[in-house]
Coordinates of C-alpha atoms and ligand atoms in Angstrom, one line a residue:
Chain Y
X671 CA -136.3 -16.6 104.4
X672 CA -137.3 -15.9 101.3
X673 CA -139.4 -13.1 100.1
X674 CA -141.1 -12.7 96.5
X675 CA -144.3 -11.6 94.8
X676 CA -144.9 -15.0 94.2
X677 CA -148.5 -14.7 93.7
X678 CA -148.0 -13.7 90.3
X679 CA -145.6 -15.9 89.0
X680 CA -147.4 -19.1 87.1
X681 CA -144.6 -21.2 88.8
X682 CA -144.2 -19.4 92.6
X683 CA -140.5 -19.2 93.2
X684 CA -139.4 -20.8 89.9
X685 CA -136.4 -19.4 88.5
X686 CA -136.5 -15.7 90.8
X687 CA -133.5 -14.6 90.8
X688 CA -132.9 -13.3 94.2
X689 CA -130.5 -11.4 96.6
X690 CA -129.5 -12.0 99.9
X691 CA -130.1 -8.6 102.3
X692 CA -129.1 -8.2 106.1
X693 CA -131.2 -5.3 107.6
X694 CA -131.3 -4.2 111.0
X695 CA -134.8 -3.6 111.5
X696 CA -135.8 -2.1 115.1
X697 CA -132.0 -3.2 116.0
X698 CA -132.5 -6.6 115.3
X699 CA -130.0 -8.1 112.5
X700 CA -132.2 -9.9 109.8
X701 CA -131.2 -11.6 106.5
X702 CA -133.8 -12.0 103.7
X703 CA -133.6 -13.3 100.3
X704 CA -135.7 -10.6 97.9
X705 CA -136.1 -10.3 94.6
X706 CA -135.0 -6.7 93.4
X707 CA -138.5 -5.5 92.6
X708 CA -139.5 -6.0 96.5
X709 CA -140.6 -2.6 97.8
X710 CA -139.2 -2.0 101.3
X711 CA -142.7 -1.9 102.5
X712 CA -143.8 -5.1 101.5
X713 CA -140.7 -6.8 102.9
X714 CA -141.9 -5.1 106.3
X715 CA -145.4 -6.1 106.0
X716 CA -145.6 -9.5 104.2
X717 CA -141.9 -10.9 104.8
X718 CA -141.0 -9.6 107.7
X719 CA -144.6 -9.7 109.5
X720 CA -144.2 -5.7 110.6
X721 CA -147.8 -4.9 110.0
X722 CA -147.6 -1.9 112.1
X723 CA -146.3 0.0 109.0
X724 CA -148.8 0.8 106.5
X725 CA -149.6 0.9 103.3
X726 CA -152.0 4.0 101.6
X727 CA -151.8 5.4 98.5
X728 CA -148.9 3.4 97.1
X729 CA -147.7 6.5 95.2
X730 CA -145.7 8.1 97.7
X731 CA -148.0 11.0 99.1
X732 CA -149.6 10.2 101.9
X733 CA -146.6 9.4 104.2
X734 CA -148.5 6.5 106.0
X735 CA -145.8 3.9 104.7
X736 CA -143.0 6.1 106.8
X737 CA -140.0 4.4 108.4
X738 CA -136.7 5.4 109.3
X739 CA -133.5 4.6 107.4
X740 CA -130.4 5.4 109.2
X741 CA -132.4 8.1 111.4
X742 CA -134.1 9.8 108.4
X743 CA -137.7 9.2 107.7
X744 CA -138.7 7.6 104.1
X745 CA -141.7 6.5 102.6
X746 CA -141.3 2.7 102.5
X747 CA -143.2 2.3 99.3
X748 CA -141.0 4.2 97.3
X749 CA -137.8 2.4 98.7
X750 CA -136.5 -1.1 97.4
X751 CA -136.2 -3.8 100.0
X752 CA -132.8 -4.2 98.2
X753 CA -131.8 -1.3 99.1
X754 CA -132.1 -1.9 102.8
X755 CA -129.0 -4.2 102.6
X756 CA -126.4 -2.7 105.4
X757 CA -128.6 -0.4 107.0
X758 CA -130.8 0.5 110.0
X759 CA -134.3 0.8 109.2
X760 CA -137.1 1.5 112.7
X761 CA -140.8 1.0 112.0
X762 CA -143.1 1.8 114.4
X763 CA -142.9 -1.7 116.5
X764 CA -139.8 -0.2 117.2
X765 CA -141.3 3.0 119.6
X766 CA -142.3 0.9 122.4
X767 CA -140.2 -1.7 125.1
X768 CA -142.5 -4.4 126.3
X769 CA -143.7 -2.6 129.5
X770 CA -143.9 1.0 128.1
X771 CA -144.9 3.0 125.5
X772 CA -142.4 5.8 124.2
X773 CA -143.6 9.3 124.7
X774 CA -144.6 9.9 121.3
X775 CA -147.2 7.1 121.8
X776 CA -148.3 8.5 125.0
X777 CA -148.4 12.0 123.4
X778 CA -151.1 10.4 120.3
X779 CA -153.2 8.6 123.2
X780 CA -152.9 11.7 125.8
X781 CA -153.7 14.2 123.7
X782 CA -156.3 12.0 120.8
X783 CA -154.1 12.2 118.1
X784 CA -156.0 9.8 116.1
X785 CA -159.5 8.3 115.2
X786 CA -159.0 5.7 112.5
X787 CA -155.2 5.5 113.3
X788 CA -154.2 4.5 109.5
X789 CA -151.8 7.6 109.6
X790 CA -150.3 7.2 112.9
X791 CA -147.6 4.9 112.3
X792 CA -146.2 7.4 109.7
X793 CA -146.8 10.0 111.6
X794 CA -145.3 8.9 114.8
X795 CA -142.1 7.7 112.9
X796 CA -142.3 11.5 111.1
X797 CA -142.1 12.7 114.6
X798 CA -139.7 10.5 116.2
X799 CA -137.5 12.0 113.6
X800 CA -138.0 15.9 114.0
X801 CA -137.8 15.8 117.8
X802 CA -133.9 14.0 117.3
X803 CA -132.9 16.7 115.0
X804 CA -135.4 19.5 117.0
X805 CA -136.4 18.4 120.6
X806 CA -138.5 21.7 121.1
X807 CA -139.7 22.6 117.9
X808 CA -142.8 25.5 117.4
X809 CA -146.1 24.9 116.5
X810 CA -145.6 25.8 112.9
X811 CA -142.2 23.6 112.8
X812 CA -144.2 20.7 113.8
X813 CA -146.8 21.6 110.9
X814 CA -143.9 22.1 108.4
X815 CA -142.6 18.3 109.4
X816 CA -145.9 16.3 108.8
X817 CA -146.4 18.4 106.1
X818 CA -145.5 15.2 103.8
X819 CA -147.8 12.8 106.4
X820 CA -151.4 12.9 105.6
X821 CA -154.4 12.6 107.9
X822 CA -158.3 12.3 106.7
X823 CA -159.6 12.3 110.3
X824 CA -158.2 14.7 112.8
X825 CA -158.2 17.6 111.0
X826 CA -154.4 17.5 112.3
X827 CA -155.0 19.6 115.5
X828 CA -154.6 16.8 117.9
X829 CA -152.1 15.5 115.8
X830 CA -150.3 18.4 116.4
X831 CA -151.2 18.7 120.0
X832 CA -149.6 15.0 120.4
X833 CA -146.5 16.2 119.0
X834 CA -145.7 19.5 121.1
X835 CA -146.9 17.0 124.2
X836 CA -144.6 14.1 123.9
X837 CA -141.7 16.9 122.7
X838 CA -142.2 18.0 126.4
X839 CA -142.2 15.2 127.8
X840 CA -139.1 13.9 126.3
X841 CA -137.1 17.1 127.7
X842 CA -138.5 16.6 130.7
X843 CA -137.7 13.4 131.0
X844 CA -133.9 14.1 129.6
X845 CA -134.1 16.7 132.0
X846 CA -134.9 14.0 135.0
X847 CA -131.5 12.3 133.9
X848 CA -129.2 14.7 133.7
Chain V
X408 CA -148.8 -2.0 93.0
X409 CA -145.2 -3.3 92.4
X410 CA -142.5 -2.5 89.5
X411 CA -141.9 -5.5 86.8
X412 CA -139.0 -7.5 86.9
X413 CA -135.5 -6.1 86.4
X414 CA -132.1 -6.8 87.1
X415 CA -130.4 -4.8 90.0
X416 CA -126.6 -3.3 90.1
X417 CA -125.6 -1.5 93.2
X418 CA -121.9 -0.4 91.8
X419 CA -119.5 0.9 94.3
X420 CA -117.6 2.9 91.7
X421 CA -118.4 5.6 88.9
X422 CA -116.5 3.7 86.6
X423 CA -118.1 0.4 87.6
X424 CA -121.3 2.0 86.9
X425 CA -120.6 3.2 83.2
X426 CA -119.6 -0.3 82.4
X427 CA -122.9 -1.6 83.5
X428 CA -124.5 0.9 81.4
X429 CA -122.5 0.4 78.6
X430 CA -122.9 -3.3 78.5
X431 CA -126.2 -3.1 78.6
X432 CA -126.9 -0.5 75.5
X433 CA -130.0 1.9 76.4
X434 CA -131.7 -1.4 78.3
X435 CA -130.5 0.2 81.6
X436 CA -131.9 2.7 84.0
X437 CA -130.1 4.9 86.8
X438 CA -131.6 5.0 90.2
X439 CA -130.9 8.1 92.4
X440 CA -133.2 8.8 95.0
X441 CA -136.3 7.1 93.5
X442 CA -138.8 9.5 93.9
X443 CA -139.6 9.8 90.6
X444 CA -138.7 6.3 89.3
X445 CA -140.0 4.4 92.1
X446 CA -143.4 6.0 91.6
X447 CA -142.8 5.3 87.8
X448 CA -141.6 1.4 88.0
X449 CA -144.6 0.7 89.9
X450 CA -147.6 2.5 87.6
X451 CA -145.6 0.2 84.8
X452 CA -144.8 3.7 83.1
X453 CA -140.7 2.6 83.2
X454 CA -140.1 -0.9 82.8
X455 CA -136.1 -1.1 82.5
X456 CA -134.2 -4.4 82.4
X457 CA -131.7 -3.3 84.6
X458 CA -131.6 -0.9 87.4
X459 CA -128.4 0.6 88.6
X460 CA -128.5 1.8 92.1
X461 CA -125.9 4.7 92.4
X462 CA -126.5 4.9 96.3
X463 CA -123.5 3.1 96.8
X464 CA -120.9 4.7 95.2
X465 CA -118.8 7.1 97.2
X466 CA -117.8 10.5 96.7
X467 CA -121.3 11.7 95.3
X468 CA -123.1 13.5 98.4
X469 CA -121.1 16.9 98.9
X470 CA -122.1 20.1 97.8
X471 CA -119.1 22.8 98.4
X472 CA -118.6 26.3 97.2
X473 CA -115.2 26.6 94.9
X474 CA -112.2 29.4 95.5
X475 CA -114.5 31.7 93.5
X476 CA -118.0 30.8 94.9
X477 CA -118.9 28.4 92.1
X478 CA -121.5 25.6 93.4
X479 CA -121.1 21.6 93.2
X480 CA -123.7 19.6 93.6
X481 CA -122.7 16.2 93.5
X482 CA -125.7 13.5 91.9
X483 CA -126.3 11.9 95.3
X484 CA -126.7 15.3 97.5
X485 CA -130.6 15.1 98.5
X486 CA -132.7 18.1 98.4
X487 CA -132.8 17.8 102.2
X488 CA -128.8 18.7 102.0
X489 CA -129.6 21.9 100.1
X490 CA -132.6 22.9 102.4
X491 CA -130.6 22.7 105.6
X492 CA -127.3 23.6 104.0
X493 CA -124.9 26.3 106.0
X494 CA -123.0 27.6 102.6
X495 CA -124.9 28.7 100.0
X496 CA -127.8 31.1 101.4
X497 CA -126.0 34.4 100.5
X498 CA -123.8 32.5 97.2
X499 CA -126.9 31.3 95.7
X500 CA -130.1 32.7 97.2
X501 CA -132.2 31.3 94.5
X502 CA -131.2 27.4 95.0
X503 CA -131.2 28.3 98.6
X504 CA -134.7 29.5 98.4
X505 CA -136.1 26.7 96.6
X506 CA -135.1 23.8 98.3
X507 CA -137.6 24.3 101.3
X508 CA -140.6 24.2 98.1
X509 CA -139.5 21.0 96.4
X510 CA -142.0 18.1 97.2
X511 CA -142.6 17.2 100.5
X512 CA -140.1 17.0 103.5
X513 CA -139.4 13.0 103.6
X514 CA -139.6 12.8 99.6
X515 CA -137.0 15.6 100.0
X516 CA -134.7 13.1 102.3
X517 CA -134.2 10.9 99.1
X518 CA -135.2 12.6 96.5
X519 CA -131.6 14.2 94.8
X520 CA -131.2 17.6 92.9
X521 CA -129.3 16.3 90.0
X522 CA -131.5 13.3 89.7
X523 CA -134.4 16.1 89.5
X524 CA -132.6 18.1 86.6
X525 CA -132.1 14.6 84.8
X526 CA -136.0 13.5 85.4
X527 CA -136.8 16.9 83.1
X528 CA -140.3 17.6 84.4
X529 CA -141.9 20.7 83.1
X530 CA -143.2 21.4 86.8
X531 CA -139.5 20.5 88.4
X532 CA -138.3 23.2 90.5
X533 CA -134.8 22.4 90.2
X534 CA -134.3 22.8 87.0
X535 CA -136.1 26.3 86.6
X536 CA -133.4 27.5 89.3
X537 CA -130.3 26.1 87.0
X538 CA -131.8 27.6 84.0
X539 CA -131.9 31.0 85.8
X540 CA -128.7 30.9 87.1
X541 CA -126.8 29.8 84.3
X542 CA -125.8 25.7 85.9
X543 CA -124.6 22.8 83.9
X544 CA -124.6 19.7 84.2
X545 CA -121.3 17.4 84.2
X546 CA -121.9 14.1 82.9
X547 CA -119.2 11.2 82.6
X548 CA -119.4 8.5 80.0
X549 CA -116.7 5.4 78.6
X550 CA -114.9 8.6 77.4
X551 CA -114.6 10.6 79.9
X552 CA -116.6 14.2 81.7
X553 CA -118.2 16.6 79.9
X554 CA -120.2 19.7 81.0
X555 CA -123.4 20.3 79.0
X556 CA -125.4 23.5 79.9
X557 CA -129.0 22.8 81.3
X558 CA -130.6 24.8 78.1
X559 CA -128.9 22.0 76.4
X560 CA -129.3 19.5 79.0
X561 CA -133.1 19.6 79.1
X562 CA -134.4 18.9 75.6
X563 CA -138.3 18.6 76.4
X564 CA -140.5 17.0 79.0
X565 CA -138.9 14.0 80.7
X566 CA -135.9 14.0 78.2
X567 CA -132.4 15.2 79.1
X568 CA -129.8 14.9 76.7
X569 CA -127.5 12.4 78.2
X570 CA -126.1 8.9 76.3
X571 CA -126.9 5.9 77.1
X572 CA -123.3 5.2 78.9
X573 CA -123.4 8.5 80.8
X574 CA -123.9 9.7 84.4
X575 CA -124.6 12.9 85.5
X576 CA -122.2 13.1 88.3
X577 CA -122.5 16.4 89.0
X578 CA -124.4 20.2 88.4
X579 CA -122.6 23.5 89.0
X580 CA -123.8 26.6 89.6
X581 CA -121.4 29.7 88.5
X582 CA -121.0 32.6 91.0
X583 CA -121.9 36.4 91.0
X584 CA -119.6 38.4 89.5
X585 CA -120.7 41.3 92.5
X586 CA -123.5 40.5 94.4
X587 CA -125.5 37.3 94.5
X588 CA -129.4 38.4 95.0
X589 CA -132.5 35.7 94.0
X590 CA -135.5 34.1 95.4
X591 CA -137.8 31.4 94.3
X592 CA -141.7 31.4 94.6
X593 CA -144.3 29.1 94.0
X594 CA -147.8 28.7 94.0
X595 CA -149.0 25.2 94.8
X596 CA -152.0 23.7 96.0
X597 CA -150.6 21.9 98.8
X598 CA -147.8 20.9 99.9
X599 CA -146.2 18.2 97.7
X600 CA -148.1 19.1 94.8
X601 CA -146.5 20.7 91.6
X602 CA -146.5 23.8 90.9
X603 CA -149.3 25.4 89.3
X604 CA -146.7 28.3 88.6
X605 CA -143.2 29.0 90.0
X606 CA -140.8 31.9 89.2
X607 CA -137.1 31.6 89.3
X608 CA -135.2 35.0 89.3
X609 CA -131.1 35.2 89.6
X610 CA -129.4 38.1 89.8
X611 CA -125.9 39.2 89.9
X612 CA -125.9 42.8 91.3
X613 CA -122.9 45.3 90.8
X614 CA -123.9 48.0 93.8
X615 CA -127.1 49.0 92.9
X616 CA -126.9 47.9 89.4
X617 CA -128.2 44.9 87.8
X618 CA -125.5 43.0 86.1
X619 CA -126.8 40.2 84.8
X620 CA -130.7 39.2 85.7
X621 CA -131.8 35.3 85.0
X622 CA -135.2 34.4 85.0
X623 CA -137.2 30.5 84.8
X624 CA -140.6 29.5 85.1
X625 CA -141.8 26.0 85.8
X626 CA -145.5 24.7 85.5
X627 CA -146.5 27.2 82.9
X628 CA -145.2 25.0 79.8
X629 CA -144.6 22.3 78.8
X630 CA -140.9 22.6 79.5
X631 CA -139.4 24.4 81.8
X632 CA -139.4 27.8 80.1
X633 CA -136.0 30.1 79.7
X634 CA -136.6 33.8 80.5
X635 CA -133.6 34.6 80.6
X636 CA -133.2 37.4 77.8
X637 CA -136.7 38.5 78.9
X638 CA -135.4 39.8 82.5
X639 CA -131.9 40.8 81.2
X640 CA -133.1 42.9 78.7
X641 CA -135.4 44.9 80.9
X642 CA -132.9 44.8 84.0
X643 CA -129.3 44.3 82.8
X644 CA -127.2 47.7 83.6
X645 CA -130.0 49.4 85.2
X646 CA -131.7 49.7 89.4
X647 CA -134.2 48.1 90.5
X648 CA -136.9 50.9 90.7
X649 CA -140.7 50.4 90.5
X650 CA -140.8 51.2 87.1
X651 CA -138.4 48.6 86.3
X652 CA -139.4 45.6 88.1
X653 CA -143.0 46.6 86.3
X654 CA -141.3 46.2 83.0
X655 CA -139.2 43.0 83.9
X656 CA -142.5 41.4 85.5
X657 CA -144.4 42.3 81.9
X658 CA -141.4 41.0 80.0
X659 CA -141.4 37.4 82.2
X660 CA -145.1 37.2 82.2
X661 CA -144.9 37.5 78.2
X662 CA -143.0 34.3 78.0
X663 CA -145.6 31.9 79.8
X664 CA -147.2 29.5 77.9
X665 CA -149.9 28.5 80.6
X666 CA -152.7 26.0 79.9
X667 CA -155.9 25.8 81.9
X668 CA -156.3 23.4 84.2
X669 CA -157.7 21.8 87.2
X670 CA -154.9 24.4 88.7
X671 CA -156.4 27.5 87.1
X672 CA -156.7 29.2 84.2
X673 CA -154.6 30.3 81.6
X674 CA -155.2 33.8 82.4
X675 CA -154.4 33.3 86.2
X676 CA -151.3 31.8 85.8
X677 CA -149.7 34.3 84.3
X678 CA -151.2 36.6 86.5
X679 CA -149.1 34.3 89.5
X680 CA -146.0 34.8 87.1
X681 CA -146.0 38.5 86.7
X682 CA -147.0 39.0 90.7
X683 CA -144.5 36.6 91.7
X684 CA -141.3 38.3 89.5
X685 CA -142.5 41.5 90.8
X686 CA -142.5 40.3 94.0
X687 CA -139.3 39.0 93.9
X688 CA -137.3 41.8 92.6
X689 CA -139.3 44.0 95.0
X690 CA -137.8 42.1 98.0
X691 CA -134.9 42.9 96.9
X692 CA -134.8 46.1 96.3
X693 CA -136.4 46.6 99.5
X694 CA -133.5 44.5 101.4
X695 CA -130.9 46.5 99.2
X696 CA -132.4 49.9 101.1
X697 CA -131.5 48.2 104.2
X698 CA -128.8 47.3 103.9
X699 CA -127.6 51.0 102.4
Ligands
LIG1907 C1 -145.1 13.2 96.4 C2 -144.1 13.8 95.5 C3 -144.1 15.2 95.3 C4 -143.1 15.8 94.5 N1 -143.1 17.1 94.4 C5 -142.1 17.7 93.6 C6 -142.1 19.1 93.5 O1 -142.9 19.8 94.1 N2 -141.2 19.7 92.7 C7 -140.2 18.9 92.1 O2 -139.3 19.5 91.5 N3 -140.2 17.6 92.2 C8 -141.1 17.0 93.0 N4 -141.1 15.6 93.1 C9 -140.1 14.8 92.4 C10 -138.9 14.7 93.3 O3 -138.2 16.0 93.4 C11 -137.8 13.7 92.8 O4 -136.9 13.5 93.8 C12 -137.0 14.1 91.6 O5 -137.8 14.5 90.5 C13 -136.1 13.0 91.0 O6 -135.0 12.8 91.8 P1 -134.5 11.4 92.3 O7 -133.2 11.6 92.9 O8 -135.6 10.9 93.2 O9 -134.4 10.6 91.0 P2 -134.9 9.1 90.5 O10 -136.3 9.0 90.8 O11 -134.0 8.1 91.1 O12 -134.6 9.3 88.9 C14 -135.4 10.1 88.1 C15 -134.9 9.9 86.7 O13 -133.6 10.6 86.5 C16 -132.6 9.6 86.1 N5 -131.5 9.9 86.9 C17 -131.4 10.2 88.3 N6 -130.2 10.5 88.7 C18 -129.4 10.4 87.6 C19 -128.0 10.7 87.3 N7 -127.2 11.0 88.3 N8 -127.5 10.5 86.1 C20 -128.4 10.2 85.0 N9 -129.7 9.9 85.2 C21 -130.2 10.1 86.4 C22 -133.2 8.3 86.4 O14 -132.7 7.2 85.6 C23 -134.7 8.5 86.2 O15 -135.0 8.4 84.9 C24 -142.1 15.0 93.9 C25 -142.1 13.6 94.1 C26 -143.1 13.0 94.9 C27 -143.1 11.5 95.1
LIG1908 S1 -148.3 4.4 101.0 FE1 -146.3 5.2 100.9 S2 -146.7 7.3 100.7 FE2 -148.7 6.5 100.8
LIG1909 S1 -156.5 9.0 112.1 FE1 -157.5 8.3 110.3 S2 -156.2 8.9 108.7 FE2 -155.3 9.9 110.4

């Protein structure tokens, strides 16, 4: 597959000089021909069909864009599809199995952390990756975390709410394991 | 929004990278951790011919502490590294303090401190904390290293004073001579936004006896601006008593060159700067009782 801003190019495709990338994106292995100037975004979006990650302000504040790379979340707009190539990016198709949302999915519709739910991809990937490094983190931790993950709906409170509930539930259900 | 073309390097080797530099004479551009050139390469601001990813190149993303306490910072340690980092709270306090303020927390898993010094942004935080604490930068060219101090580093907004061919591989930070003491506050809108005034202060205390004081401000210039002999000359050899840190704070706030803006007024800002020195020194001198 081939991925390019072809719309602007007076010949699409003509002369592009591309690179070949392998990815793993939600632990699936997937090789893409980009051209350098691909934002990791689009690739998600456009090339890769991932629409569940989104796009907002395009200048790397509002968070919406958020993925993982290797574990650590990154604003996929400000991150070169190129330099993907080799590692482990997890969008937000990635949360749920086909039978079950994840926690933090049950913790945004449990608790209404959302209205017009352009945030909540970013902001349920910004999550996923505070409760692996902090599974029980305080109120004001959870604040500090989104803190780069903006909202123009909730006012954040359920947001917040959503977080602390799916943290518990994700002890608990470690807890059930062990 | 998207950047323009450019050719893309992804070097596995310092030495691979200078070459690619070198060849391509001034027409080339370093990417660290992008969040300042990725933003840039898409609003058209930068349009290099050749971008030359230094992600890859090992060796890059330690920071340690030397025999004597002197800092590393290698170019691709991210400003998360320094904001969770176990080793440098009590040898630099002021870095330490800083790194939880810079940007926002998932620009600060890519964005990279030396990449920061390099960007040269009046409102950078990074680069008022080397300027107060005396760091340099280590750059390495066709000819080899060489460390240039960031007063000479910096030369004005969004210029640093690297060649072409070079890479800045590294910053270090020197260590107290006694007792590391510092702090870093800013005043910002929101988080992720720049600061509408931030105060650096370094100092290296001998008992209760300021050695050597270092001061920076960011935001309230149009560089980052050096005060440096403005807190040593009211500090150096003497305690931190009221009347001191009154003196120091007047001596800082003297040095601002604010502008008003949407952020404030002139007149505020350097209000911020004089409240925020004194504030800092005050901490420590309270935290010195303590500890007595
Ligand atoms: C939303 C947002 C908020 C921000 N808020 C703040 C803030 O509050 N305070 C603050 O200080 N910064 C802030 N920044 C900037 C951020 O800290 C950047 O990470 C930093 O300025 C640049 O570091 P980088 O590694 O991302 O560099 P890059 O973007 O990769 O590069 C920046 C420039 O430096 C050059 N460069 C980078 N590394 C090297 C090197 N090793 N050798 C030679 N040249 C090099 C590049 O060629 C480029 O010109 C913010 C950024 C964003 C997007
Ligand atoms: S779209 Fe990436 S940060 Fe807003
Ligand atoms: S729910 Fe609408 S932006 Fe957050």
């Amino acid at each position: 597959m081939t991925s390019l801003y072809n719309e602007v190019a007076a010949d699409p495709g003509a002369d592009v000089p591309t690179r070949r990338v392998s990815i793993s994106v939600n632990g699936e292995k997937r090789t893409v021909d980009v051209e350098p100037r691909l934002l990791l975004a689009h690739l998600l979006r456009q090339g890769l069909g991932l629409t569940g990650t989104h796009t907002g302000c395009d200048t790397t504040n509002c968070g919406a864009c958020t993925v993982l790379f290797d574990g650590r979340p990154i604003k996929s707009c400000t991150m070169l599809a190129v330099q993907a190539d080799g590692h482990e990016v997890e969008t937000v198709e990635g949360l749920a199995s086909a039978s079950e949302l994840h926690p933090i999915q049950e913790g945004f519709k449990e608790c209404h952390g959302l209205q017009c739910g352009y945030c909540t991809p970013g902001m349920m990937m910004a999550t996923k990756a505070l409760l692996e490094k902090n599974p029980d983190p305080t109120e004001d931790e959870v604040r500090w975390a989104l803190s780069g993950n903006l909202c123009r709906c909730t006012g954040y409170q359920n947001i917040v709410k959503s977080v602390l509930w799916a943290a518990e539930k994700m002890r608990g259900d470690e807890g059930e394991e062990a | 929004m998207y950047p323009s073309r450019f050719a893309y390097e992804a070097p596995t080797s310092l030495a691979e990278a200078i070459a690619i530099l070198d060849r391509n004479g001034g027409e080339a551009k370093i990417l660290a951790g992008g969040q300042s050139l990725v933003p840039m390469l898409k609003l058209r601001f930068a349009a290099p011919g050749t971008l030359v990813d230094i992600n890859n190149i090992p060796g890059l993303s330690d920071h340690w502490l030397d025999k004597d306490g002197t800092l590393h910072i290698g170019a691709l340690v991210r400003h998360e590294d320094l904001e969770f980092s176990t080793i440098i709270a009590d040898s630099h306090p002021t870095i330490a303090a800083a790194a939880e303020l810079v940007a926002d927390p998932i620009v600060r898993t890519r964005g990279t401190f030396v990449g920061s010094v390099c960007h040269a942004d009046p409102q950078g935080d990074w680069a008022a904390t080397m300027v107060a604490s005396g760091g340099q930068i280590i750059a390495q060219g066709p000819n080899g290293r060489r460390a240039i101090d960031v007063r000479e580093f910096v030369l004005g907004p969004f210029t640093n004073a690297l060649a072409y061919n070079e890479i800045a591989v590294e910053a270090v930070i020197p260590a107290a001579t006694g007792t590391a003491k510092g702090g870093y506050l800013k005043l910002e809108r929101r988080v992720g936004d720049f600061a509408t005034a931030s105060v650096a202060v370094n100092l290296d205390m001998h008992g209760d006896t300021v050695h050597r004081a270092g001061c920076a401000l960011a935001g309230v210039g149009g560089r980052t601006i050096d005060a440096n002999d403005a807190i040593n000359g009211a500090l150096k050899g003497k305690a931190l008593t009221p009347e001191n840190v009154e003196a120091a704070a007047d001596a800082v706030a003297a040095m601002a060159e604010p502008r008003s803006d949407h952020r404030g007024s002139a007149d505020y800002k350097r209000h911020i700067v004089k409240t925020f020195v004194s504030r800092i020194l005050t901490n420590i001198a309270n935290s010195e009782q303590k500890a007595a």
